[in-house]
XYZ file of C-alpha atoms in Angstrom:
352
model
C -25.041 -6.355 3.980
C -26.354 -8.923 1.463
C -26.773 -12.364 2.488
C -23.512 -14.223 2.482
C -22.791 -17.372 0.959
C -20.405 -20.422 1.346
C -18.750 -21.470 -1.882
C -15.687 -19.661 -3.114
C -15.441 -17.873 -6.259
C -19.373 -17.065 -6.360
C -20.395 -13.776 -8.322
C -21.085 -10.598 -6.469
C -25.157 -10.051 -7.078
C -25.462 -7.163 -9.619
C -22.316 -7.366 -11.792
C -19.630 -10.217 -13.321
C -17.138 -9.876 -10.345
C -16.649 -12.514 -7.984
C -16.328 -13.080 -3.979
C -14.186 -14.447 -1.725
C -15.446 -15.950 1.168
C -12.920 -16.500 4.466
C -10.126 -14.845 2.112
C -6.828 -14.148 4.072
C -5.019 -11.081 3.739
C -2.329 -13.205 3.547
C -3.964 -13.963 -0.280
C -2.799 -10.696 -1.546
C -0.129 -8.886 1.019
C 2.714 -7.904 -0.421
C 5.650 -10.314 0.767
C 7.779 -7.679 2.312
C 4.402 -6.075 3.949
C 3.810 -9.321 5.931
C 7.475 -9.201 6.831
C 7.868 -6.101 7.703
C 5.020 -6.375 10.289
C 6.816 -9.663 11.785
C 9.953 -7.530 12.084
C 8.361 -4.688 13.213
C 7.083 -6.843 16.194
C 9.784 -8.501 16.756
C 11.946 -5.073 17.569
C 13.381 -5.381 21.273
C 10.972 -3.260 23.270
C 8.474 -2.751 20.438
C 5.296 -4.205 22.356
C 5.909 -3.098 25.535
C 6.027 0.550 23.806
C 3.214 -0.155 21.241
C 1.009 -1.140 24.478
C 1.864 2.212 26.041
C 1.511 4.056 23.152
C -2.019 2.604 22.701
C -2.882 4.214 25.793
C -1.897 7.666 24.434
C -3.505 7.687 21.358
C -6.517 9.811 20.430
C -8.455 7.260 18.992
C -11.846 8.560 20.629
C -11.195 11.768 20.023
C -10.470 10.921 16.161
C -13.728 9.280 16.372
C -15.299 12.256 17.905
C -13.986 14.771 15.499
C -15.188 12.581 11.965
C -18.499 12.491 13.906
C -18.857 16.076 14.458
C -17.034 17.800 11.850
C -17.406 15.427 8.902
C -20.501 13.248 6.441
C -20.787 9.936 8.231
C -21.751 7.673 4.753
C -24.962 5.829 4.829
C -28.367 4.677 3.192
C -28.958 8.896 3.597
C -25.632 10.625 2.904
C -23.287 9.680 0.029
C -25.357 6.319 -0.788
C -23.461 5.489 -3.806
C -20.210 5.697 -1.564
C -22.289 3.255 1.196
C -23.248 0.777 -1.475
C -19.745 0.693 -2.595
C -18.153 -0.213 0.965
C -20.987 -2.877 1.570
C -20.010 -4.295 -1.682
C -16.049 -3.760 -1.015
C -16.990 -6.011 2.448
C -18.781 -8.378 0.675
C -16.297 -9.478 -1.927
C -13.638 -9.557 0.464
C -15.899 -11.105 3.250
C -15.052 -8.644 5.975
C -16.454 -9.514 9.302
C -17.693 -6.225 9.909
C -18.346 -2.817 7.752
C -16.475 -0.143 9.424
C -17.436 2.926 9.557
C -16.613 5.642 6.464
C -16.676 9.754 6.429
C -16.200 12.078 4.038
C -14.369 15.157 5.013
C -13.946 18.217 3.227
C -10.345 18.842 1.756
C -9.351 19.757 -1.760
C -6.468 17.435 -1.721
C -7.416 13.787 -2.681
C -6.618 10.891 -0.108
C -8.074 8.435 1.526
C -7.040 5.972 4.982
C -8.002 3.566 7.182
C -7.456 4.321 10.722
C -8.365 3.312 14.478
C -7.255 0.783 17.197
C -10.524 -1.338 18.444
C -12.029 -0.935 15.363
C -11.107 0.987 12.116
C -12.715 3.715 10.271
C -12.414 4.825 6.639
C -12.170 8.608 5.723
C -12.132 9.976 1.998
C -11.919 13.398 0.876
C -14.035 15.653 -0.876
C -10.820 15.898 -3.330
C -10.774 12.483 -3.985
C -14.893 11.794 -4.177
C -14.959 14.937 -7.396
C -11.427 13.364 -9.029
C -12.715 9.586 -9.296
C -15.399 7.762 -11.522
C -17.549 4.838 -9.896
C -15.208 1.983 -10.928
C -12.394 3.912 -9.850
C -13.809 5.116 -6.222
C -14.781 1.259 -5.911
C -11.379 0.268 -6.091
C -10.244 2.774 -3.412
C -13.170 1.447 -1.096
C -11.635 -1.821 -1.938
C -8.016 -0.516 -1.066
C -9.092 0.817 2.135
C -11.113 -2.357 3.153
C -7.718 -4.401 2.541
C -6.117 -1.979 4.916
C -8.685 -2.641 7.462
C -8.495 -6.563 6.680
C -4.940 -6.678 7.248
C -5.287 -4.816 10.447
C -3.181 -2.154 8.933
C -5.289 0.705 10.535
C -3.638 0.304 14.128
C 0.060 0.761 12.704
C -1.413 3.658 10.314
C -2.872 5.509 13.559
C 0.520 4.952 15.283
C 2.651 6.486 12.663
C 0.399 9.122 12.611
C 0.682 9.615 16.216
C 4.146 9.676 16.111
C 4.800 11.885 13.318
C 2.927 14.426 15.485
C 5.120 13.604 18.622
C 8.075 14.141 16.149
C 7.230 17.527 15.097
C 6.635 18.678 18.607
C 9.826 17.087 20.084
C 12.105 18.493 17.494
C 13.592 20.723 19.513
C 14.618 17.986 22.337
C 18.468 17.355 21.757
C 18.402 12.987 20.866
C 14.503 12.860 21.646
C 13.482 13.650 17.804
C 15.983 11.045 16.849
C 14.570 8.092 19.023
C 10.799 8.991 17.742
C 12.138 9.572 13.885
C 14.215 6.043 14.090
C 10.154 4.526 15.040
C 8.832 6.769 12.340
C 10.700 5.500 9.593
C 10.521 1.792 10.286
C 6.763 2.474 10.101
C 6.914 4.368 7.043
C 8.961 1.822 5.636
C 6.368 -0.993 6.399
C 3.525 1.352 5.299
C 4.773 2.196 1.348
C 4.561 -1.541 1.244
C 1.335 -2.032 2.921
C 0.025 0.476 0.098
C 0.729 -2.368 -2.312
C -0.708 -5.165 -0.568
C -3.895 -2.286 -0.232
C -3.600 -1.618 -3.997
C -4.184 -5.691 -4.693
C -6.855 -5.334 -2.707
C -8.620 -2.772 -4.335
C -8.228 -4.928 -7.689
C -9.555 -8.195 -6.177
C -12.660 -5.774 -5.248
C -13.126 -3.557 -8.454
C -11.773 -6.339 -10.827
C -10.806 -3.639 -13.693
C -7.488 -3.034 -13.683
C -8.095 -0.221 -15.951
C -9.867 1.516 -13.282
C -7.402 0.972 -10.921
C -4.716 2.224 -13.121
C -7.099 5.441 -13.953
C -7.409 6.093 -10.176
C -3.589 5.860 -9.914
C -2.798 8.269 -12.783
C -5.834 10.854 -11.659
C -3.894 10.830 -8.533
C -0.724 11.875 -10.110
C -2.085 14.480 -12.863
C -5.641 15.166 -12.029
C -9.158 14.830 -13.972
C -7.535 15.084 -17.168
C -7.854 11.863 -18.658
C -8.388 13.473 -22.247
C -4.644 14.679 -21.446
C -3.475 11.270 -20.272
C -2.509 7.367 -21.531
C -2.330 4.667 -19.124
C 0.487 3.175 -21.432
C 2.455 5.886 -21.228
C 1.683 6.267 -17.697
C 3.692 2.940 -17.512
C 6.334 3.396 -19.190
C 7.045 6.515 -16.895
C 7.507 3.585 -14.179
C 9.732 1.780 -16.429
C 12.055 4.611 -17.159
C 12.032 5.576 -13.853
C 13.174 2.078 -12.685
C 16.143 2.403 -15.101
C 17.046 5.740 -13.836
C 20.409 6.716 -15.022
C 23.531 6.105 -13.032
C 23.896 4.992 -8.821
C 23.814 9.032 -8.289
C 19.979 8.467 -9.619
C 19.836 5.386 -7.543
C 20.685 7.295 -4.305
C 18.856 10.419 -5.276
C 15.243 7.717 -5.292
C 16.258 6.449 -1.921
C 15.991 9.826 -0.790
C 12.913 11.204 -2.577
C 11.268 8.311 -0.760
C 12.132 8.355 2.924
C 10.184 11.037 3.842
C 6.925 9.353 1.940
C 3.989 7.077 3.465
C 2.987 6.169 -0.157
C 5.066 5.090 -2.711
C 4.848 6.656 -6.631
C 1.948 6.531 -7.867
C 3.434 5.035 -11.435
C 5.453 2.947 -9.535
C 2.601 1.493 -7.619
C 0.272 1.126 -11.362
C 3.368 -1.021 -12.482
C 3.555 -3.132 -9.515
C -0.157 -3.588 -9.056
C 0.020 -4.413 -13.043
C 2.596 -6.795 -12.598
C 0.908 -8.694 -9.847
C -2.465 -8.634 -12.199
C -1.387 -10.729 -14.564
C 0.484 -13.453 -12.365
C -0.168 -16.349 -11.556
C -1.100 -15.414 -7.588
C -3.707 -13.525 -8.672
C -5.156 -15.561 -11.343
C -5.505 -18.595 -8.717
C -7.505 -16.379 -6.179
C -9.941 -15.323 -8.708
C -10.218 -19.038 -9.451
C -11.096 -19.394 -5.852
C -7.987 -20.776 -4.633
C -6.332 -18.657 -1.692
C -5.379 -18.874 2.127
C -8.679 -18.648 4.340
C -8.725 -16.898 7.862
C -9.447 -19.718 9.634
C -6.161 -21.181 8.643
C -3.600 -17.742 9.933
C -3.268 -19.070 13.252
C -1.302 -21.978 11.246
C 0.714 -19.663 9.256
C 4.529 -20.112 9.421
C 6.470 -16.789 9.972
C 9.884 -18.284 8.794
C 7.666 -18.770 5.368
C 7.132 -15.632 5.773
C 10.327 -14.789 5.952
C 11.353 -16.733 3.158
C 9.002 -15.683 0.706
C 10.183 -12.099 1.401
C 13.419 -13.566 0.518
C 12.935 -14.999 -2.723
C 10.954 -11.837 -3.589
C 13.300 -9.558 -2.893
C 15.757 -11.869 -4.889
C 13.928 -12.007 -7.751
C 13.282 -8.415 -7.534
C 17.137 -7.695 -7.883
C 17.667 -10.817 -10.538
C 15.136 -8.683 -12.876
C 15.569 -5.038 -11.299
C 16.948 -2.448 -14.902
C 18.134 -0.078 -11.318
C 21.485 0.581 -11.608
C 21.919 0.020 -7.704
C 21.055 -3.415 -8.124
C 23.031 -3.876 -11.204
C 25.713 -3.117 -8.849
C 24.668 -5.340 -6.027
C 23.795 -8.416 -8.758
C 27.729 -7.938 -9.826
C 28.677 -8.112 -5.964
C 26.620 -11.224 -5.437
C 28.646 -12.928 -8.686
C 31.989 -11.790 -7.265
C 32.229 -9.289 -10.427
C 36.125 -8.200 -11.284
C 36.866 -4.544 -11.879
C 34.397 -3.388 -9.416
C 36.319 -0.372 -8.850
C 35.444 0.616 -12.611
C 32.208 -0.473 -12.532
C 31.676 2.186 -10.087
C 33.756 4.811 -11.607
C 31.783 4.012 -14.794
C 28.457 4.233 -12.739
C 28.907 7.551 -11.077
C 29.919 9.119 -15.139
C 33.787 8.056 -15.373
C 36.905 9.370 -13.357
C 39.155 11.967 -14.367
C 41.326 12.355 -17.702
C 44.943 12.295 -16.745
C 47.522 11.824 -19.434
C 47.803 7.986 -19.675
C 43.849 7.930 -19.700
C 41.389 7.604 -16.934
C 42.312 7.734 -13.702
C 40.471 7.086 -9.996
């Protein structure tokens, strides 16, 4: 890697981009990501179960699999990806550059897995889909996962999902496993929002990040797509009809490990325009040297404030109902009836 320097806010060699020496993942982590990890670790028996599972996880097998059946990125193989990986680690001041592999798969995708040392895997479908700046944001996204320590829990999620499939026929066995899988998926969806922010810090090109997410949704047809229209979809999705649509959104999301692409794009744009992002770009951000002193209760307060702000500003019908409940709204039955499309019509008018 290139020589590192200690002063914050310096530019990355070869391009007008800034780097962030000593940056802590707390700088870009979504509040729900941070608090969900804290909550997972506080689950009764989670640490014990996690340590037991760690010994069962086929990490060495995964490394051997990618080493033997994928292409390891380096100076002689996919050198342009190798340069981007080094650059992403340089920008985020990653202590150690993770190994990176390209695997044959037409489905666009990328992941960061591993317990002791994270590895980054990207598919050929993704490499063929994205241009250089879009790919830079994706690699920054995966390096952000590594810096946050997400790779460990991602590996556990993959393992437990596989276990759940194998024990589905056992009464109650699958319920216990799927309970943990559901909790991990909820956390992982939030961790994706954190990693999107890391990708923006690395690429420092919001339009490229937006294009990449749009391509994941609609393929390599940029001449047929428009970022502003794509973001308008996210706004329409948030407003989404009545309470039935709100429930359907939740049901559609539960089995997924990633948030929907349009929603991710809208979330990232909102963060890019925030004061928090601007402060990082100005060189004011938490350092890893201070991580040990970070307050757990402070993390929960920040998350609570985030959710309170989200409820206040959300246009989703369910969130509107939550606001009404919090405000002690009168005629709640009438509001529920109207939200679900109205009551039966009787001779004297609407009836519940």
